[in-house]
Amino acid sequence: MRKPLIAGNWKMNMLRDSSLALVHGLLDSLGSNTTVDVAVCPPSVYLHDVGAAIRGSQIGLGAQNMHHQAEGAFTGEVSVQMLSDLGCRYVILGHSERRELFGETDASVNQKLMAALAGGLTPIVCVGETLEQRESGATEQVIAGQIRGSLADLTAHQSEKLVIAYEPVWAIGTGKTASPAQAEEVHAQIRGLLGELFGADQAQAVRIQYGGSVKPDNAAELLSQPNIDGALVGGASLKADSFAAIVAAAG
Ligand code: PEP
């Protein structure tokens, strides 16, 4: 049985005080649900403060990005060692905003993935098609290309820690969600591909999150699909009550 993972991607939102208020609200409203893994991914400048506030709780800390090198002349970047030094357990890699706005490619995501695993973090590797790609019938091919490219040279053993987030670009921050059937179709395809790459047993162990306008009122139906193992949540993770309701829908 795969334990669902609900992760909040705060993107470039919140300040120090509002970050702390949000996690304190979450700590109050989550209760002791141990059937779901929960993570928050604040902006990197608040990882320390948020990490201190959630230490010892069921909420794990995650980063939104990292550099693949361990150290050096990479102005503005953070390494996996820095993230784990701050108590991070997760790192989001290859979010569509990073691919679209910051030039990340499957090859750069792959370098980060290898570094994240070597540094002991659980990577959340994002894939997803644009509206144009979906409408032209290219979804399956696009997703397969992103999975094969982003996971290149990963071994079956390394895939044990892997989390994939399927996030159709047209559903991110738009209020449009993939229907449960649309999402499940792609999740099943991804699991099939993971089976080809790592073997059927390994593929069964990998968690595949859905992301794209997940809200309290659509979470339960999405999360009840057989191959949807959690959610990567943007907008609805910025309010304690809505994020806690999504966690409750996964439990
Ligand atoms: C995201 O940023 O990963 C995301 C899914 O955002 P939203 O939930 O706001 O669509």
mmCIF file of C-alpha atoms and ligand atoms in Angstrom:
data_model
loop_
_atom_site.group_PDB
_atom_site.id
_atom_site.type_symbol
_atom_site.label_atom_id
_atom_site.label_comp_id
_atom_site.label_asym_id
_atom_site.label_seq_id
_atom_site.Cartn_x
_atom_site.Cartn_y
_atom_site.Cartn_z
ATOM 1 C CA MET A 1 0.000 0.000 0.000
ATOM 2 C CA ARG A 2 1.336 3.399 -0.954
ATOM 3 C CA LYS A 3 0.974 6.055 1.734
ATOM 4 C CA PRO A 4 -0.426 9.243 0.195
ATOM 5 C CA LEU A 5 1.788 12.321 0.228
ATOM 6 C CA ILE A 6 0.130 15.732 0.321
ATOM 7 C CA ALA A 7 2.690 18.492 -0.265
ATOM 8 C CA GLY A 8 2.077 22.238 -0.295
ATOM 9 C CA ASN A 9 4.057 24.248 -2.819
ATOM 10 C CA TRP A 10 3.965 27.803 -1.509
ATOM 11 C CA LYS A 11 5.858 29.125 -4.542
ATOM 12 C CA MET A 12 7.013 32.761 -4.050
ATOM 13 C CA ASN A 13 4.301 33.568 -1.522
ATOM 14 C CA MET A 14 4.165 34.405 2.178
ATOM 15 C CA LEU A 15 6.469 36.394 4.439
ATOM 16 C CA ARG A 16 8.070 35.207 7.651
ATOM 17 C CA ASP A 17 5.129 36.000 9.932
ATOM 18 C CA SER A 18 2.484 34.634 7.575
ATOM 19 C CA SER A 19 4.577 31.480 7.008
ATOM 20 C CA LEU A 20 4.718 30.830 10.724
ATOM 21 C CA ALA A 21 1.008 31.606 11.168
ATOM 22 C CA LEU A 22 0.214 29.137 8.377
ATOM 23 C CA VAL A 23 2.206 26.266 9.844
ATOM 24 C CA HIS A 24 0.912 26.904 13.341
ATOM 25 C CA GLY A 25 -2.625 26.830 11.900
ATOM 26 C CA LEU A 26 -1.785 23.570 10.156
ATOM 27 C CA LEU A 27 -0.334 22.010 13.287
ATOM 28 C CA ASP A 28 -3.590 22.889 15.072
ATOM 29 C CA SER A 29 -5.904 21.565 12.387
ATOM 30 C CA LEU A 30 -4.105 18.418 11.208
ATOM 31 C CA GLY A 31 -4.536 16.445 14.400
ATOM 32 C CA SER A 32 -2.666 13.170 14.421
ATOM 33 C CA ASN A 33 -3.428 11.719 11.012
ATOM 34 C CA THR A 34 -0.655 9.198 10.509
ATOM 35 C CA THR A 35 -2.123 7.585 7.399
ATOM 36 C CA VAL A 36 -0.960 10.478 5.214
ATOM 37 C CA ASP A 37 2.481 12.011 4.742
ATOM 38 C CA VAL A 38 2.302 15.803 4.776
ATOM 39 C CA ALA A 39 4.912 18.306 3.625
ATOM 40 C CA VAL A 40 5.189 22.044 3.205
ATOM 41 C CA CYS A 41 7.589 23.641 0.722
ATOM 42 C CA PRO A 42 8.100 27.283 1.675
ATOM 43 C CA PRO A 43 10.393 29.742 -0.125
ATOM 44 C CA SER A 44 14.002 28.839 0.672
ATOM 45 C CA VAL A 45 14.552 31.933 2.835
ATOM 46 C CA TYR A 46 11.900 30.670 5.260
ATOM 47 C CA LEU A 47 12.979 27.031 5.393
ATOM 48 C CA HIS A 48 14.835 27.610 8.632
ATOM 49 C CA ASP A 49 11.965 29.286 10.492
ATOM 50 C CA VAL A 50 9.285 26.965 9.165
ATOM 51 C CA GLY A 51 11.515 23.960 9.839
ATOM 52 C CA ALA A 52 11.947 25.025 13.467
ATOM 53 C CA ALA A 53 8.179 25.462 13.870
ATOM 54 C CA ILE A 54 7.333 21.964 12.535
ATOM 55 C CA ARG A 55 10.268 20.045 14.046
ATOM 56 C CA GLY A 56 9.059 16.832 15.684
ATOM 57 C CA SER A 57 5.616 17.085 14.079
ATOM 58 C CA GLN A 58 4.096 14.979 11.287
ATOM 59 C CA ILE A 59 4.754 17.772 8.767
ATOM 60 C CA GLY A 60 7.879 17.308 6.686
ATOM 61 C CA LEU A 61 9.892 20.173 5.226
ATOM 62 C CA GLY A 62 10.518 20.477 1.504
ATOM 63 C CA ALA A 63 12.297 22.885 -0.830
ATOM 64 C CA GLN A 64 11.019 24.087 -4.197
ATOM 65 C CA ASN A 65 14.280 23.724 -6.104
ATOM 66 C CA MET A 66 18.013 23.115 -5.688
ATOM 67 C CA HIS A 67 21.261 23.194 -7.669
ATOM 68 C CA HIS A 68 22.888 19.915 -8.624
ATOM 69 C CA GLN A 69 26.422 20.896 -7.568
ATOM 70 C CA ALA A 70 27.552 20.471 -3.967
ATOM 71 C CA GLU A 71 29.134 23.935 -3.679
ATOM 72 C CA GLY A 72 30.949 26.598 -5.628
ATOM 73 C CA ALA A 73 30.523 29.730 -7.704
ATOM 74 C CA PHE A 74 26.778 29.479 -8.404
ATOM 75 C CA THR A 75 25.415 32.826 -7.267
ATOM 76 C CA GLY A 76 21.887 32.655 -5.914
ATOM 77 C CA GLU A 77 21.693 28.871 -5.764
ATOM 78 C CA VAL A 78 21.335 26.381 -2.905
ATOM 79 C CA SER A 79 22.757 22.862 -2.699
ATOM 80 C CA VAL A 80 21.252 19.638 -1.425
ATOM 81 C CA GLN A 81 23.643 19.715 1.542
ATOM 82 C CA MET A 82 22.294 23.145 2.517
ATOM 83 C CA LEU A 83 18.731 21.876 2.275
ATOM 84 C CA SER A 84 19.353 18.817 4.383
ATOM 85 C CA ASP A 85 21.312 20.943 6.849
ATOM 86 C CA LEU A 86 18.077 22.908 7.326
ATOM 87 C CA GLY A 87 16.085 19.728 7.950
ATOM 88 C CA CYS A 88 14.522 19.303 4.506
ATOM 89 C CA ARG A 89 13.217 15.868 3.660
ATOM 90 C CA TYR A 90 11.778 16.662 0.215
ATOM 91 C CA VAL A 91 12.661 18.753 -2.806
ATOM 92 C CA ILE A 92 10.396 19.613 -5.747
ATOM 93 C CA LEU A 93 12.264 19.238 -9.042
ATOM 94 C CA GLY A 94 11.320 20.375 -12.531
ATOM 95 C CA HIS A 95 8.098 22.172 -11.625
ATOM 96 C CA SER A 96 6.503 23.445 -14.842
ATOM 97 C CA GLU A 97 7.151 27.043 -13.758
ATOM 98 C CA ARG A 98 10.865 26.216 -13.509
ATOM 99 C CA ARG A 99 10.762 24.478 -16.875
ATOM 100 C CA GLU A 100 8.847 27.334 -18.536
ATOM 101 C CA LEU A 101 10.276 30.412 -16.858
ATOM 102 C CA PHE A 102 13.786 29.339 -15.858
ATOM 103 C CA GLY A 103 14.818 27.093 -18.717
ATOM 104 C CA GLU A 104 14.942 23.796 -16.851
ATOM 105 C CA THR A 105 15.080 20.736 -19.059
ATOM 106 C CA ASP A 106 14.737 17.006 -18.511
ATOM 107 C CA ALA A 107 18.550 16.861 -18.509
ATOM 108 C CA SER A 108 18.929 19.485 -15.769
ATOM 109 C CA VAL A 109 16.126 17.881 -13.748
ATOM 110 C CA ASN A 110 17.993 14.581 -14.065
ATOM 111 C CA GLN A 111 21.201 16.117 -12.688
ATOM 112 C CA LYS A 112 19.269 17.564 -9.748
ATOM 113 C CA LEU A 113 17.489 14.252 -9.172
ATOM 114 C CA MET A 114 20.781 12.380 -8.885
ATOM 115 C CA ALA A 115 22.180 15.002 -6.498
ATOM 116 C CA ALA A 116 19.003 15.033 -4.390
ATOM 117 C CA LEU A 117 19.057 11.245 -3.991
ATOM 118 C CA ALA A 118 22.781 11.197 -3.222
ATOM 119 C CA GLY A 119 22.118 13.845 -0.567
ATOM 120 C CA GLY A 120 19.345 11.802 1.060
ATOM 121 C CA LEU A 121 16.336 13.893 0.013
ATOM 122 C CA THR A 122 13.079 12.574 -1.391
ATOM 123 C CA PRO A 123 12.690 14.139 -4.840
ATOM 124 C CA ILE A 124 9.272 15.127 -6.177
ATOM 125 C CA VAL A 125 9.806 15.137 -9.944
ATOM 126 C CA CYS A 126 7.154 17.115 -11.833
ATOM 127 C CA VAL A 127 5.929 16.303 -15.320
ATOM 128 C CA GLY A 128 2.961 17.583 -17.310
ATOM 129 C CA GLU A 129 1.707 18.578 -20.719
ATOM 130 C CA THR A 130 0.562 21.990 -21.931
ATOM 131 C CA LEU A 131 -2.958 22.602 -23.215
ATOM 132 C CA GLU A 132 -1.659 22.730 -26.784
ATOM 133 C CA GLN A 133 0.065 19.370 -26.354
ATOM 134 C CA ARG A 134 -3.085 17.810 -24.873
ATOM 135 C CA GLU A 135 -5.301 19.194 -27.619
ATOM 136 C CA SER A 136 -2.980 17.896 -30.304
ATOM 137 C CA GLY A 137 -3.113 14.393 -28.788
ATOM 138 C CA ALA A 138 0.536 14.455 -27.671
ATOM 139 C CA THR A 139 0.015 13.978 -23.911
ATOM 140 C CA GLU A 140 1.240 10.390 -23.736
ATOM 141 C CA GLN A 141 4.328 11.103 -25.796
ATOM 142 C CA VAL A 142 5.197 14.291 -23.854
ATOM 143 C CA ILE A 143 4.845 12.599 -20.477
ATOM 144 C CA ALA A 144 6.864 9.579 -21.594
ATOM 145 C CA GLY A 145 9.635 11.871 -22.861
ATOM 146 C CA GLN A 146 9.735 13.832 -19.608
ATOM 147 C CA ILE A 147 9.765 10.663 -17.497
ATOM 148 C CA ARG A 148 12.471 8.957 -19.547
ATOM 149 C CA GLY A 149 14.588 12.122 -19.703
ATOM 150 C CA SER A 150 14.186 13.229 -16.099
ATOM 151 C CA LEU A 151 14.784 9.714 -14.736
ATOM 152 C CA ALA A 152 17.624 8.778 -17.106
ATOM 153 C CA ASP A 153 20.147 6.383 -15.529
ATOM 154 C CA LEU A 154 18.129 6.027 -12.332
ATOM 155 C CA THR A 155 18.399 2.498 -10.950
ATOM 156 C CA ALA A 156 15.502 0.431 -9.638
ATOM 157 C CA HIS A 157 17.005 0.751 -6.173
ATOM 158 C CA GLN A 158 17.195 4.557 -6.452
ATOM 159 C CA SER A 159 13.589 4.691 -7.642
ATOM 160 C CA GLU A 160 12.435 3.495 -4.202
ATOM 161 C CA LYS A 161 12.564 7.047 -2.853
ATOM 162 C CA LEU A 162 11.146 8.682 -5.935
ATOM 163 C CA VAL A 163 7.907 10.669 -5.981
ATOM 164 C CA ILE A 164 6.432 11.789 -9.313
ATOM 165 C CA ALA A 165 3.973 14.676 -9.565
ATOM 166 C CA TYR A 166 1.767 14.676 -12.641
ATOM 167 C CA GLU A 167 0.769 18.297 -13.108
ATOM 168 C CA PRO A 168 -0.954 19.194 -16.369
ATOM 169 C CA VAL A 169 0.313 22.717 -17.064
ATOM 170 C CA TRP A 170 -3.166 23.853 -18.115
ATOM 171 C CA ALA A 171 -4.506 22.972 -14.659
ATOM 172 C CA ILE A 172 -1.888 24.768 -12.554
ATOM 173 C CA GLY A 173 -3.216 27.909 -10.899
ATOM 174 C CA THR A 174 -6.054 28.108 -13.434
ATOM 175 C CA GLY A 175 -8.921 26.668 -11.406
ATOM 176 C CA LYS A 176 -9.289 23.991 -14.133
ATOM 177 C CA THR A 177 -8.668 20.516 -12.773
ATOM 178 C CA ALA A 178 -8.102 17.395 -14.790
ATOM 179 C CA SER A 179 -11.113 15.157 -14.299
ATOM 180 C CA PRO A 180 -10.383 12.152 -12.079
ATOM 181 C CA ALA A 181 -10.581 9.940 -15.201
ATOM 182 C CA GLN A 182 -8.177 12.168 -17.183
ATOM 183 C CA ALA A 183 -5.710 12.238 -14.293
ATOM 184 C CA GLU A 184 -5.970 8.495 -13.630
ATOM 185 C CA GLU A 185 -5.321 7.713 -17.290
ATOM 186 C CA VAL A 186 -2.001 9.558 -17.209
ATOM 187 C CA HIS A 187 -1.067 8.200 -13.761
ATOM 188 C CA ALA A 188 -1.638 4.651 -14.995
ATOM 189 C CA GLN A 189 0.481 5.406 -18.047
ATOM 190 C CA ILE A 190 3.279 6.740 -15.823
ATOM 191 C CA ARG A 191 3.133 3.642 -13.632
ATOM 192 C CA GLY A 192 3.329 1.443 -16.704
ATOM 193 C CA LEU A 193 6.396 3.316 -17.866
ATOM 194 C CA LEU A 194 7.992 3.034 -14.419
ATOM 195 C CA GLY A 195 7.355 -0.713 -14.696
ATOM 196 C CA GLU A 196 9.278 -0.820 -17.982
ATOM 197 C CA LEU A 197 12.137 1.148 -16.451
ATOM 198 C CA PHE A 198 12.403 -0.418 -12.991
ATOM 199 C CA GLY A 199 10.248 -3.543 -12.949
ATOM 200 C CA ALA A 200 6.609 -3.969 -11.989
ATOM 201 C CA ASP A 201 7.210 -4.361 -8.236
ATOM 202 C CA GLN A 202 9.271 -1.194 -8.007
ATOM 203 C CA ALA A 203 6.713 0.693 -10.065
ATOM 204 C CA GLN A 204 4.011 -0.279 -7.580
ATOM 205 C CA ALA A 205 5.992 1.342 -4.786
ATOM 206 C CA VAL A 206 6.487 4.767 -6.419
ATOM 207 C CA ARG A 207 4.074 7.455 -5.299
ATOM 208 C CA ILE A 208 2.523 9.499 -8.098
ATOM 209 C CA GLN A 209 0.910 12.738 -6.958
ATOM 210 C CA TYR A 210 -1.590 14.746 -8.950
ATOM 211 C CA GLY A 211 -1.232 18.537 -9.056
ATOM 212 C CA GLY A 212 -3.297 21.245 -10.693
ATOM 213 C CA SER A 213 -5.969 23.249 -8.878
ATOM 214 C CA VAL A 214 -6.537 20.616 -6.191
ATOM 215 C CA LYS A 215 -9.050 22.025 -3.707
ATOM 216 C CA PRO A 216 -11.002 20.617 -0.760
ATOM 217 C CA ASP A 217 -14.049 20.029 -2.970
ATOM 218 C CA ASN A 218 -12.290 18.004 -5.682
ATOM 219 C CA ALA A 219 -9.562 16.292 -3.632
ATOM 220 C CA ALA A 220 -11.474 13.221 -2.437
ATOM 221 C CA GLU A 221 -12.525 12.098 -5.906
ATOM 222 C CA LEU A 222 -9.070 12.630 -7.393
ATOM 223 C CA LEU A 223 -7.383 10.880 -4.478
ATOM 224 C CA SER A 224 -9.708 7.890 -4.683
ATOM 225 C CA GLN A 225 -8.302 6.917 -8.094
ATOM 226 C CA PRO A 226 -6.157 3.771 -7.901
ATOM 227 C CA ASN A 227 -2.954 5.348 -9.234
ATOM 228 C CA ILE A 228 -3.231 8.759 -7.535
ATOM 229 C CA ASP A 229 -1.138 8.671 -4.380
ATOM 230 C CA GLY A 230 -1.422 12.193 -3.096
ATOM 231 C CA ALA A 231 -1.374 15.763 -4.302
ATOM 232 C CA LEU A 232 1.020 18.604 -4.930
ATOM 233 C CA VAL A 233 -1.011 21.648 -3.955
ATOM 234 C CA GLY A 234 -0.287 25.257 -4.844
ATOM 235 C CA GLY A 235 -2.948 27.886 -4.114
ATOM 236 C CA ALA A 236 -4.967 25.807 -1.664
ATOM 237 C CA SER A 237 -1.856 25.139 0.442
ATOM 238 C CA LEU A 238 -1.660 28.807 1.455
ATOM 239 C CA LYS A 239 -4.601 28.518 3.855
ATOM 240 C CA ALA A 240 -4.441 26.118 6.798
ATOM 241 C CA ASP A 241 -8.103 25.104 6.588
ATOM 242 C CA SER A 242 -8.083 24.266 2.882
ATOM 243 C CA PHE A 243 -4.753 22.404 3.038
ATOM 244 C CA ALA A 244 -5.898 20.466 6.124
ATOM 245 C CA ALA A 245 -9.144 19.554 4.337
ATOM 246 C CA ILE A 246 -7.138 18.131 1.409
ATOM 247 C CA VAL A 247 -5.018 16.117 3.854
ATOM 248 C CA ALA A 248 -8.217 14.833 5.475
ATOM 249 C CA ALA A 249 -9.560 13.811 2.052
ATOM 250 C CA ALA A 250 -6.442 11.654 1.553
ATOM 251 C CA GLY A 251 -6.734 9.868 4.903
HETATM 252 C C1 PEP B 1 1.537 23.712 -8.190
HETATM 253 O O1 PEP B 1 2.067 24.783 -8.116
HETATM 254 O O2 PEP B 1 2.251 22.703 -8.183
HETATM 255 C C2 PEP B 1 0.079 23.651 -8.305
HETATM 256 C C3 PEP B 1 -0.468 22.489 -8.555
HETATM 257 O O3 PEP B 1 -0.623 24.822 -8.139
HETATM 258 P P1 PEP B 1 -2.221 24.990 -7.981
HETATM 259 O O4 PEP B 1 -2.660 23.981 -6.950
HETATM 260 O O5 PEP B 1 -2.410 26.393 -7.510
HETATM 261 O O6 PEP B 1 -2.817 24.722 -9.307
#
